[in-house]
Coordinates of C-alpha atoms in Angstrom, one line a residue:
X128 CA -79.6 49.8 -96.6
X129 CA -80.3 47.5 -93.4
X130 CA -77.7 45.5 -92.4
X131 CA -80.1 42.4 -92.6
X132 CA -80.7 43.3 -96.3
X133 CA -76.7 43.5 -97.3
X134 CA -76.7 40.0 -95.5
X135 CA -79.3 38.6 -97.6
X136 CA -77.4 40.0 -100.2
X137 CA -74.4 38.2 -99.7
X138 CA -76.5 34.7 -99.3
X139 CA -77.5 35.3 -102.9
X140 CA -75.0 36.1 -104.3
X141 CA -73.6 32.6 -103.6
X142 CA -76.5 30.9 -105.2
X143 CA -76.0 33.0 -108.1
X144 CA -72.4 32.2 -108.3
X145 CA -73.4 28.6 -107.9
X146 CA -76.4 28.4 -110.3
X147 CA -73.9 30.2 -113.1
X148 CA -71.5 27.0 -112.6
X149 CA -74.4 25.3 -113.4
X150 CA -75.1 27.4 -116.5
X151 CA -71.7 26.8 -117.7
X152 CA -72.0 22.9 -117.1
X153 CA -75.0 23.2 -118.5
X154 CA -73.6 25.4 -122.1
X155 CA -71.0 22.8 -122.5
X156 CA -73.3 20.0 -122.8
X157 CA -75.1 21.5 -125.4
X158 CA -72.1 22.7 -127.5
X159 CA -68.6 21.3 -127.0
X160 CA -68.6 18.3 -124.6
X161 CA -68.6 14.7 -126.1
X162 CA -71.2 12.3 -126.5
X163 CA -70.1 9.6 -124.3
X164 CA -69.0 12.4 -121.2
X165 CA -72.9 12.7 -120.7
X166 CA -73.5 10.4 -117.6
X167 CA -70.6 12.0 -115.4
X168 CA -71.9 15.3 -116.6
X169 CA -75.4 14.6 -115.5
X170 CA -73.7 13.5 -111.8
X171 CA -71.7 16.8 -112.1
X172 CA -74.8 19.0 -112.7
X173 CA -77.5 17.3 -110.0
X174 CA -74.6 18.0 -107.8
X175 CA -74.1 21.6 -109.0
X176 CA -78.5 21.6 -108.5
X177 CA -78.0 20.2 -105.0
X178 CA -75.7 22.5 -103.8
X179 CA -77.9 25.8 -105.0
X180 CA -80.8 24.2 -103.7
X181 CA -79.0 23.9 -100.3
X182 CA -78.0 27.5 -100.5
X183 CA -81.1 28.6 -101.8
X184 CA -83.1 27.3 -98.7
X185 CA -80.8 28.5 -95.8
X186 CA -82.5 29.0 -92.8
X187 CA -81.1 32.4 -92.4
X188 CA -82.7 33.6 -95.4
X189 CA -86.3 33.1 -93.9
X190 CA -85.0 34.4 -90.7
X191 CA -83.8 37.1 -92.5
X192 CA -86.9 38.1 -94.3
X193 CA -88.9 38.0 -91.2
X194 CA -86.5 40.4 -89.9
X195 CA -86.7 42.4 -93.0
X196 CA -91.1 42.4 -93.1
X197 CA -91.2 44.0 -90.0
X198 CA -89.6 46.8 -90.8
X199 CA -91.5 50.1 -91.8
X200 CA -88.5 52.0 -92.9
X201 CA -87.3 49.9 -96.3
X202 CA -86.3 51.6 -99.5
X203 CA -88.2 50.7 -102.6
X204 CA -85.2 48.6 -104.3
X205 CA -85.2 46.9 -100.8
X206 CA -88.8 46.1 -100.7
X207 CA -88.8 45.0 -104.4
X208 CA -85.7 42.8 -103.5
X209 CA -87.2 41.0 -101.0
X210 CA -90.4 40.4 -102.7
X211 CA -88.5 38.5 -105.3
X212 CA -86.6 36.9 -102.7
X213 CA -89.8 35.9 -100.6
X214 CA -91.0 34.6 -103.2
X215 CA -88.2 32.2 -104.6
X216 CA -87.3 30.7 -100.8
X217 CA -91.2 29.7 -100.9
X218 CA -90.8 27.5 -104.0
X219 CA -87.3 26.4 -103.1
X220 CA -88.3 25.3 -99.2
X221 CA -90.7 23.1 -100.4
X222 CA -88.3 20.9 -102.7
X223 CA -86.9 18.0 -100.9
X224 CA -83.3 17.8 -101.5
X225 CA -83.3 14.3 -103.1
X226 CA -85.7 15.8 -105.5
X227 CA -83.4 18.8 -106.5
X228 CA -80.6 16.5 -108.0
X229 CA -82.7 13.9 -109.2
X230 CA -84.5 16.2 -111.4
X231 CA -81.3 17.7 -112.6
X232 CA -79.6 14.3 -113.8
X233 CA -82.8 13.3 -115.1
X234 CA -83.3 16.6 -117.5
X235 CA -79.1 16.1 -118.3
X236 CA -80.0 12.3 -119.0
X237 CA -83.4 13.6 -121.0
X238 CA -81.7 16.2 -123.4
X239 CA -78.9 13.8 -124.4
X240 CA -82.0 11.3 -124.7
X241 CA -83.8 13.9 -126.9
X242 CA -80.6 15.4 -129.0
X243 CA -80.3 11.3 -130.5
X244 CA -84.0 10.6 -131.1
X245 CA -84.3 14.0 -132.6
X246 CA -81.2 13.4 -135.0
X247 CA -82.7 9.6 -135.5
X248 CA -86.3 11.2 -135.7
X249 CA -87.0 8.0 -133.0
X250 CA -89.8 9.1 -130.7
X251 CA -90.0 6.3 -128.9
X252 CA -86.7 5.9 -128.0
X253 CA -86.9 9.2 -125.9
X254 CA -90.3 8.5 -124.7
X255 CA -89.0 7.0 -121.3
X256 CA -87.1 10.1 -120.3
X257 CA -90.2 12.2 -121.5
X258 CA -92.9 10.1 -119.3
X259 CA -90.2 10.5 -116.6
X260 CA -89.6 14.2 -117.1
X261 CA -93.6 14.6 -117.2
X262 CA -94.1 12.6 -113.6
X263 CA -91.1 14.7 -112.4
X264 CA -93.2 17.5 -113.1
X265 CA -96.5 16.2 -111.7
X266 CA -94.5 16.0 -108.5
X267 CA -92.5 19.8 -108.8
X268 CA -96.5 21.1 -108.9
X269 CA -97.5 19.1 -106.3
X270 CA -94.7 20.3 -103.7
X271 CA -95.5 24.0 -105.0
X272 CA -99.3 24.0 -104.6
X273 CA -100.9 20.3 -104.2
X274 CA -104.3 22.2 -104.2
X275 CA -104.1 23.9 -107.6
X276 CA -104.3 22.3 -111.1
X277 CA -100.4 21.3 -112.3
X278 CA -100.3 23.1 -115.2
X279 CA -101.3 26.3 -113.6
X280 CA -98.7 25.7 -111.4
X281 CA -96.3 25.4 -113.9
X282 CA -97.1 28.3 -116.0
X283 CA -96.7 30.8 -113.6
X284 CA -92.9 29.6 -112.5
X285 CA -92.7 31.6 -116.4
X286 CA -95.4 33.8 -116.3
X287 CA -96.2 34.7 -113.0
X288 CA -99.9 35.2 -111.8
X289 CA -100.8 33.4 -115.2
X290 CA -103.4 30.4 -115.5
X291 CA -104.2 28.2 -117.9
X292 CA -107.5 29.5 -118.6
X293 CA -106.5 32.9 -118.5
X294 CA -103.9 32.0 -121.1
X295 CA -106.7 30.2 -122.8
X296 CA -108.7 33.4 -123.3
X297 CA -105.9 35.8 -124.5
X298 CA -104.9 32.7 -127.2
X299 CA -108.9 32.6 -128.2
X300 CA -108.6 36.4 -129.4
X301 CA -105.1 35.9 -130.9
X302 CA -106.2 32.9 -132.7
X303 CA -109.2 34.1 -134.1
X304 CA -107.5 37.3 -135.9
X305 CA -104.3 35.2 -137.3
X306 CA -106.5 32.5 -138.9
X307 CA -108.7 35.5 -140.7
X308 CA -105.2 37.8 -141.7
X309 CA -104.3 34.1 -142.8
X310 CA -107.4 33.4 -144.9
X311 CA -106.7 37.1 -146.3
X312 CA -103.4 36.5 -147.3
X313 CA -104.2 32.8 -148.9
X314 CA -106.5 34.8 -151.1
X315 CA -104.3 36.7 -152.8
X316 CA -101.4 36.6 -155.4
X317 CA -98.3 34.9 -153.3
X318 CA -95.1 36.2 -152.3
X319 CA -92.0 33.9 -154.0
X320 CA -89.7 32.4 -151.7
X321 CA -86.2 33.3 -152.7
X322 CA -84.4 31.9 -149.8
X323 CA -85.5 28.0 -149.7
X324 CA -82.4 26.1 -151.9
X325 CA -79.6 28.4 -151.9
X326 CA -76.7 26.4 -150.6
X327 CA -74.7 28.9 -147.9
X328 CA -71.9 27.5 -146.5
X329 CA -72.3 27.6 -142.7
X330 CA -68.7 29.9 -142.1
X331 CA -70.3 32.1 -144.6
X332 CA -73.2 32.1 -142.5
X333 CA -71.2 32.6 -139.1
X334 CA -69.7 35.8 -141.0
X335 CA -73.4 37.1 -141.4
X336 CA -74.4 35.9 -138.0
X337 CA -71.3 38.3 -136.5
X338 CA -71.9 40.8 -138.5
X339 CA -75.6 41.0 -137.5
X340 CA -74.4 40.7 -133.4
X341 CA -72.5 44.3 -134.5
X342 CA -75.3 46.1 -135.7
X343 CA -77.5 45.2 -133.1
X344 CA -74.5 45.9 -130.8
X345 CA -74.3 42.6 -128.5
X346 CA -70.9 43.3 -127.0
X347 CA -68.8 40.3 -127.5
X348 CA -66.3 41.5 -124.9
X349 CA -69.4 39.6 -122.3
X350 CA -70.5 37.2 -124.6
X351 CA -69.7 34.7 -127.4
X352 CA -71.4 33.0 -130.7
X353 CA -71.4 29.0 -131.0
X354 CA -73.7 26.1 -132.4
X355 CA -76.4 23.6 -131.0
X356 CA -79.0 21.2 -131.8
X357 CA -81.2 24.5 -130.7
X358 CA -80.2 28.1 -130.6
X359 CA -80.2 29.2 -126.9
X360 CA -78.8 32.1 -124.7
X361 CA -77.3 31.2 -121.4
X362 CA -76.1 33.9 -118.7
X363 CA -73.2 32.6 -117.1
X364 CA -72.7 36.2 -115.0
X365 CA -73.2 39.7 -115.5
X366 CA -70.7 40.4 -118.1
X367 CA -70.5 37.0 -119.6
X368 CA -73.9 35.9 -121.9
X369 CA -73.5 33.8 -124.7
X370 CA -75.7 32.5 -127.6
X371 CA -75.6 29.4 -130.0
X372 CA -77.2 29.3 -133.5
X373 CA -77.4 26.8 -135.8
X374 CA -76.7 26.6 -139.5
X375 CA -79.1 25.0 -142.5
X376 CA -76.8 25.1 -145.4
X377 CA -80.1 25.0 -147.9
X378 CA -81.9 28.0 -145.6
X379 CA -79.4 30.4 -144.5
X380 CA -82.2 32.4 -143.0
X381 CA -82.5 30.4 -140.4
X382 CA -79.3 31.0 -138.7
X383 CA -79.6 34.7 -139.9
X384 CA -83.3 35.0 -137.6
X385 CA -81.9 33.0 -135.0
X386 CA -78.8 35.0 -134.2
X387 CA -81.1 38.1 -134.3
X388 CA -83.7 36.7 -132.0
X389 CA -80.7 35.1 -129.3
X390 CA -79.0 38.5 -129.4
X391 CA -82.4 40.0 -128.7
X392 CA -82.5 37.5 -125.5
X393 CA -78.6 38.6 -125.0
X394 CA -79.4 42.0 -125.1
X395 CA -81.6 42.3 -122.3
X396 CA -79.7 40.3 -120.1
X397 CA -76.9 42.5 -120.4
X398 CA -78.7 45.5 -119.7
X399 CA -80.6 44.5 -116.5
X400 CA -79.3 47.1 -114.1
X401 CA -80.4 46.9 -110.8
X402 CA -77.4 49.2 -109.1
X403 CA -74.2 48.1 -108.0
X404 CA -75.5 47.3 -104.3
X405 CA -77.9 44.3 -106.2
X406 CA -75.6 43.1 -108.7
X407 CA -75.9 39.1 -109.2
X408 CA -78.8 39.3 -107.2
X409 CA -82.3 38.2 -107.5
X410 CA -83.3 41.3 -108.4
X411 CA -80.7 41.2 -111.5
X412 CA -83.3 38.5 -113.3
X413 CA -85.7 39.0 -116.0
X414 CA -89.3 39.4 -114.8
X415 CA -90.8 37.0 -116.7
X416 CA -90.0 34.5 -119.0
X417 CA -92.7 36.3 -121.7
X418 CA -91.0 39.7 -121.4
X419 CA -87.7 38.4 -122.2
X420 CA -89.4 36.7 -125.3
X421 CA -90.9 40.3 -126.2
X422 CA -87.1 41.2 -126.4
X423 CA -85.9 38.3 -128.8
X424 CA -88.8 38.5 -130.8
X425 CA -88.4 41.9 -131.1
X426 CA -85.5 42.5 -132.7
X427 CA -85.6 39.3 -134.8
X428 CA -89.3 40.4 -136.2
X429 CA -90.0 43.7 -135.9
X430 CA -86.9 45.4 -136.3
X431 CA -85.0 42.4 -138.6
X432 CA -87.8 41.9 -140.9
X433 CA -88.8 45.3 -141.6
X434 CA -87.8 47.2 -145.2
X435 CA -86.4 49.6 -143.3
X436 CA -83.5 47.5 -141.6
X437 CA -82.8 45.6 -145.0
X438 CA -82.5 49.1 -146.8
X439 CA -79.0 49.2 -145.0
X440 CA -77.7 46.2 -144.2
X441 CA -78.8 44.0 -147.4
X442 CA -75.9 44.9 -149.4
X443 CA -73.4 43.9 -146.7
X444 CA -75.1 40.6 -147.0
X445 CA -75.5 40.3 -150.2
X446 CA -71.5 40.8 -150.5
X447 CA -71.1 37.8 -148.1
X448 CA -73.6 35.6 -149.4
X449 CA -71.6 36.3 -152.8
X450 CA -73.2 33.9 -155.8
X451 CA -75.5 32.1 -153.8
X452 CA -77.4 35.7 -153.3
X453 CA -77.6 36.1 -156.5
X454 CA -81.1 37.4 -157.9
X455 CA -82.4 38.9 -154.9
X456 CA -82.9 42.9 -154.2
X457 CA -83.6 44.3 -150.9
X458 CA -87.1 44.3 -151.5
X459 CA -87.3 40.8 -152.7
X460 CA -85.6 39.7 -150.0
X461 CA -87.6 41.3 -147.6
X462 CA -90.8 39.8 -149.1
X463 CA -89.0 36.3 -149.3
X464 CA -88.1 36.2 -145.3
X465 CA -91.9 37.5 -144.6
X466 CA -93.6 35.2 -146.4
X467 CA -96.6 33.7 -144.3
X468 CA -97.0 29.7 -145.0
X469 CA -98.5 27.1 -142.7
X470 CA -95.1 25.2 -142.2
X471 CA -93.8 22.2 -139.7
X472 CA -90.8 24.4 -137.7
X473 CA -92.2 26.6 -135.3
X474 CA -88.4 28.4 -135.1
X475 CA -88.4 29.2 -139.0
X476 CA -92.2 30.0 -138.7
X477 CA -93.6 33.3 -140.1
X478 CA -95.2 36.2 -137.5
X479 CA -98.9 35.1 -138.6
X480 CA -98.7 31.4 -138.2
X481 CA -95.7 31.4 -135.3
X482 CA -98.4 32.1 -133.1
X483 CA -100.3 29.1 -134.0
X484 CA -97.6 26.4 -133.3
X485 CA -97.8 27.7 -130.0
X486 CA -101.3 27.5 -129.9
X487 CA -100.5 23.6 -130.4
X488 CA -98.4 23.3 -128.0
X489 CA -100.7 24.4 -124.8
X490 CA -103.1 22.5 -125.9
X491 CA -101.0 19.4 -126.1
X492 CA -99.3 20.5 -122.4
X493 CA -103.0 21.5 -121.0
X494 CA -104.3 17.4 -122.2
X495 CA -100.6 16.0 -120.9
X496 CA -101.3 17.7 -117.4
X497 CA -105.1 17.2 -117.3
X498 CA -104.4 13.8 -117.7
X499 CA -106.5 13.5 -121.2
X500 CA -103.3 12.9 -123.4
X501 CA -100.7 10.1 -122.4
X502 CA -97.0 10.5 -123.7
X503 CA -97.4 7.3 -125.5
X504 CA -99.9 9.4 -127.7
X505 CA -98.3 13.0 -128.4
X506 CA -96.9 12.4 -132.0
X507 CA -100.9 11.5 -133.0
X508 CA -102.5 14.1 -130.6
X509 CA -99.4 16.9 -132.5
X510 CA -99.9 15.9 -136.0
X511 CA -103.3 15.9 -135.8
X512 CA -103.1 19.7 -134.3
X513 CA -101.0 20.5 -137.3
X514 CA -103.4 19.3 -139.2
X515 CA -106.1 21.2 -138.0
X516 CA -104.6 24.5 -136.8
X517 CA -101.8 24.7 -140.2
X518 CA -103.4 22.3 -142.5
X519 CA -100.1 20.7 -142.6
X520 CA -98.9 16.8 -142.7
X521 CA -95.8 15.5 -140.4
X522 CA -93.8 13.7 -142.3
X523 CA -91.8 12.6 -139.2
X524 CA -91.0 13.1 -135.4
X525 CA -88.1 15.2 -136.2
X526 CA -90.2 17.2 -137.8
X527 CA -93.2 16.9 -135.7
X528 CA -93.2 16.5 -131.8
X529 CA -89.2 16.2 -131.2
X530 CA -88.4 19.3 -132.8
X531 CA -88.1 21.1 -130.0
X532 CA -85.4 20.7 -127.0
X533 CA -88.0 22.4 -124.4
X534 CA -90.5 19.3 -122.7
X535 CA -86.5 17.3 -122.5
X536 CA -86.0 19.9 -120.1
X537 CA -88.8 19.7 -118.3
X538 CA -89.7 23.3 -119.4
X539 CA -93.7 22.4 -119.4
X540 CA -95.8 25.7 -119.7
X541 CA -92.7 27.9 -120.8
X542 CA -94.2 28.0 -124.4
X543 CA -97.0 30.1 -124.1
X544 CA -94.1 32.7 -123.6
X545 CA -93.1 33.0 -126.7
X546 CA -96.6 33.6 -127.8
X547 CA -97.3 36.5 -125.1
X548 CA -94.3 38.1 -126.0
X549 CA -95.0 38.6 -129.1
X550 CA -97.9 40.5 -127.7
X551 CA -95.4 42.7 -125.1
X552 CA -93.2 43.4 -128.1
X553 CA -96.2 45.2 -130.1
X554 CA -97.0 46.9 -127.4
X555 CA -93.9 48.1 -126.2
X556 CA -93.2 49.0 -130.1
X557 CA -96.1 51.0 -130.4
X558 CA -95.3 53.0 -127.2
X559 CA -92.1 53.0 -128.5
X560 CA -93.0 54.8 -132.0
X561 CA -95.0 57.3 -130.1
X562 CA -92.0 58.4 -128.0
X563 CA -90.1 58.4 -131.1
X564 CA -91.9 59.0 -134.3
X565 CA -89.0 58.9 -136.7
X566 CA -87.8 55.3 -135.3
X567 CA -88.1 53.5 -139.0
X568 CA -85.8 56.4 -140.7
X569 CA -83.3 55.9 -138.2
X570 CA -83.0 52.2 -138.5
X571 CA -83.5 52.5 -142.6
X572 CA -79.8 55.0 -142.1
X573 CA -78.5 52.0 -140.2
X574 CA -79.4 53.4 -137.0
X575 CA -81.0 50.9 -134.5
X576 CA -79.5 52.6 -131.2
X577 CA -82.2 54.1 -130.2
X578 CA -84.5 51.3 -130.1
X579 CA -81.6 49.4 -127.7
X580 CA -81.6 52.7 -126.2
X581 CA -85.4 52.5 -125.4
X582 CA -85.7 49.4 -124.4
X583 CA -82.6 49.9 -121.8
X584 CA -84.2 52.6 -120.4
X585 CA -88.2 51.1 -120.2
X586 CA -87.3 47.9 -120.1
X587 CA -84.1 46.3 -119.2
X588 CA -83.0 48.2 -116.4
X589 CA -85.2 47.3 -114.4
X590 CA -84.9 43.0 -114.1
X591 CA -87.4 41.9 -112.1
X592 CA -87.9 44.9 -110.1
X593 CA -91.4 44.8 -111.6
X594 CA -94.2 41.8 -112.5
X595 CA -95.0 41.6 -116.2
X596 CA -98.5 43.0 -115.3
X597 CA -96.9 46.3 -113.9
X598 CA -93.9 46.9 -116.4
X599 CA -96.2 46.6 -119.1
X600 CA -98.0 48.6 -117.7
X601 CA -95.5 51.4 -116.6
X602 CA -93.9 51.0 -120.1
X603 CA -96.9 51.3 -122.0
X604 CA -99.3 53.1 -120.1
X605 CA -102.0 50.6 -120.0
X606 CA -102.2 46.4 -119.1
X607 CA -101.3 43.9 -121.8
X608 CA -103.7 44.1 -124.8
X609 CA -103.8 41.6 -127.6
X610 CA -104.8 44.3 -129.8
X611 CA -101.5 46.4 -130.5
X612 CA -100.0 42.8 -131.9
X613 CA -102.9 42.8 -134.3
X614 CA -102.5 46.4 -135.6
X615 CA -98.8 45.4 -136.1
X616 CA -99.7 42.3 -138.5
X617 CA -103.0 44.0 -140.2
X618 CA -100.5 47.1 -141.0
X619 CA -97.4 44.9 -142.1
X620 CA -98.9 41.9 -144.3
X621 CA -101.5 44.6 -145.7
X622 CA -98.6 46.9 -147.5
X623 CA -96.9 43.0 -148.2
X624 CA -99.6 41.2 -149.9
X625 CA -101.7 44.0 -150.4
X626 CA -104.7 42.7 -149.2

């Protein structure tokens, strides 16, 4: 390794350091700190913001990589490293530091802002901070690329190389295929939901939750389970990644799906290797904010709704759920948590419809960012999308635009990730069963380390050695296809509702 590589090493190591600080100011906000600490913890965290951002645009790290560019000899880890690095002190050199930590007390200031209006289902009390989070992200595109359309901008800090029109196009073909397995399954004889109404007391739910973590193996000697307004996972180093859930007494699935999909994001995390020489570096990240939702939704949908995981582990929860699971069997249960129904939450959405709540929300961040939709106008411009795309009715903004703790963040074009990673987790599943045929009997004998297993070896180890494009393609054999997430529904909802 060249010694101008082991000193670009040591630079980022000391934004990572720095950034986790951050992460950990950041986790305490949302679960432990109290209400009234919020406006010295926003002070605390654009400081934290201000002082990566200093570190992150060092002058000896461009120095550096010009040192580093000219050389012929570099390994492949090296050349991968500084890609990723190149391509971070780009962004970061063209924030002006005053921007940096006003952005970060303004998102602290926003979530607080949101976390009230959400429990007060008050829109336009957080309207402000979202009209300033919006212009705050106006500007972040502008610094990036004042030449390219802002939302474009945006979606590929997530998704890199992705557009808004190329998104467009792969959400036209997904769109068109759930709305007809929809129409097929509103067709025919409905599945009963056996969940909805039984009262679960939330440290009965924490037991499941726990017991759940186990099976999937989430070592909780580098991580830890706690509660928030929204279930999130937060890497605050190597060895230490922790996720929140929250608990609906009258839906205990919810906290049961959540768990599952957080470990899922936990999971990968903790099994990005990229060798001791890179360790809390750059090239210890994810590569893409899509393939780590591939991950969660993974092993919340495909591996925790299937028969086959139930066929073990429902009489363990049966035991804990105790009276209030009374009147359910595996198979009942199964059908219950996989039961497709246009609904308000996108979190506690079924696979079929999930993808459409996304759907709604690009094209409400597309018309925000074009400049066709003002804030003033989202809860209209969302219920009426509901009302087209699920043929739903918002009874409120809790229920409706201030569900979700993302656009407080300033985390505009992050949720066409979730939608696209649904589409990497078919694929990588179907590479997956070819590699290992008898996958389903192994998880139905309670089995499910192989498919961690897998995905360590394909998928995790690598962090962000790869872009999504290429690791898809490396895993899979060919470049992301909307198809394989099809196959997956057509198969799954065909054997449920037997359509």
């Amino acid at each position: 390794m060249h010694k101008e590589t082991q000193r670009l090493i040591e630079l980022d190591r000391e934004h990572t350091l720095i950034a986790h600080i951050g992460a950990l100011l950041g986790w305490d906000q949302e679960t432990y700190m109290p209400p009234r600490a919020i406006e010295e913890r926003s002070s605390q965290l654009a400081l934290i913001e201000g002082l990566a951002h200093e570190k992150a645009v060092n002058p000896e790290i461009g120095e550096l990589l010009a040192a580093l560019e000219a050389k012929t000899d570099l390994s492949d880890d090296e050349r991968a490293y500084i890609r990723v690095v190149r391509r971070d002190y780009d962004r970061e050199v063209k924030f002006p530091q005053e921007f940096v930590t006003e952005y970060a007390k303004a998102a602290s200031m926003s979530q607080a802002a949101w976390a009230e209006a959400k429990r007060k289902s008050d829109f336009a009390a957080f309207r402000p901070h979202l009209e300033r989070m919006v212009e705050l992200n106006r500007q972040k595109a502008a610094y990036l690329n004042p030449s390219a359309k802002p939302y474009d901008v945006l979606l590929d800090l997530f998704e890199p190389g992705s557009t808004q029109e190329s998104i467009a196009r792969v959400f036209s073909v997904m769109k068109a295929y759930l709305v007809d397995i929809l129409e097929k399954i509103r067709s025919v004889p409905q599945v009963a939901d056996l969940c909805s109404g039984r009262r679960v007391d939330p440290a009965v739910q924490e037991k499941i939750s726990r017991y759940l973590m186990k099976v999937l193996q989430y070592d909780r000697e580098r991580g830890r389970l706690d509660v928030s307004a929204h279930p999130f996972t937060t890497t605050l180093g190597a060895d230490d990644v922790r996720i929140t859930t929250r608990y609906v007494e009258d839906y205990f699935p919810s906290s049961l799906f959540s768990t599952m999909h957080e470990s899922g994001h936990a999971l990968y995390e903790l099994g990005i290797d990229p060798g001791p020489e890179f360790r809390g570096t750059k090239l210890a990240d994810a590569a893409s904010m899509a393939i780590h939702e591939s991950q969660s939704r993974m092993w919340e949908n495909i591996v925790g709704r299937s028969e086959a995981f139930w066929q073990k582990h429902f009489p363990a929860i049966s035991a804990l759920l105790g009276e209030a699971g009374e009147g359910m069997d595996c198979v009942s249960f199964v059908k219950s948590v996989n039961k497709v129904e246009p609904s308000l939450i996108r979190t506690e959405a079924d696979e079929v419809t999930y993808g459409l709540h996304v759907i709604a929300r690009f094209e409400i961040e597309s018309a925000l960012f074009d400049g066709t939709l003002k804030v003033e106008d989202i809860p209209a411009a969302w219920n009426e999308k509901y009302r087209t795309l699920l043929g739903v009715e918002v009874p409120d903004d809790r229920r409706g635009c201030l569900q979700d703790v993302h656009w407080s963040m300033g985390a505009f074009g992050y949720f066409p990730s979730y939608a696209l990673g649904n589409l990497y987790a078919a694929q990588f599943w179907a590479a997956l069963t070819i590699e290992v045929p008898d996958i389903e009997a192994q998880i139905a004998a309670g089995d499910t380390s192989m498919v961690l297993s897998w995905l360590r070896q394909k998928v995790h180890v690598h962090g962000s050695r790869y872009q999504p494009g290429e690791l898809v393609q490396k895993v899979t054999g060919s470049p992301l296809d909307p198809v394989w997430f099809e196959k997956y529904l057509r198969a799954k909802y065909s054997r449920i509702y037997g359509f």
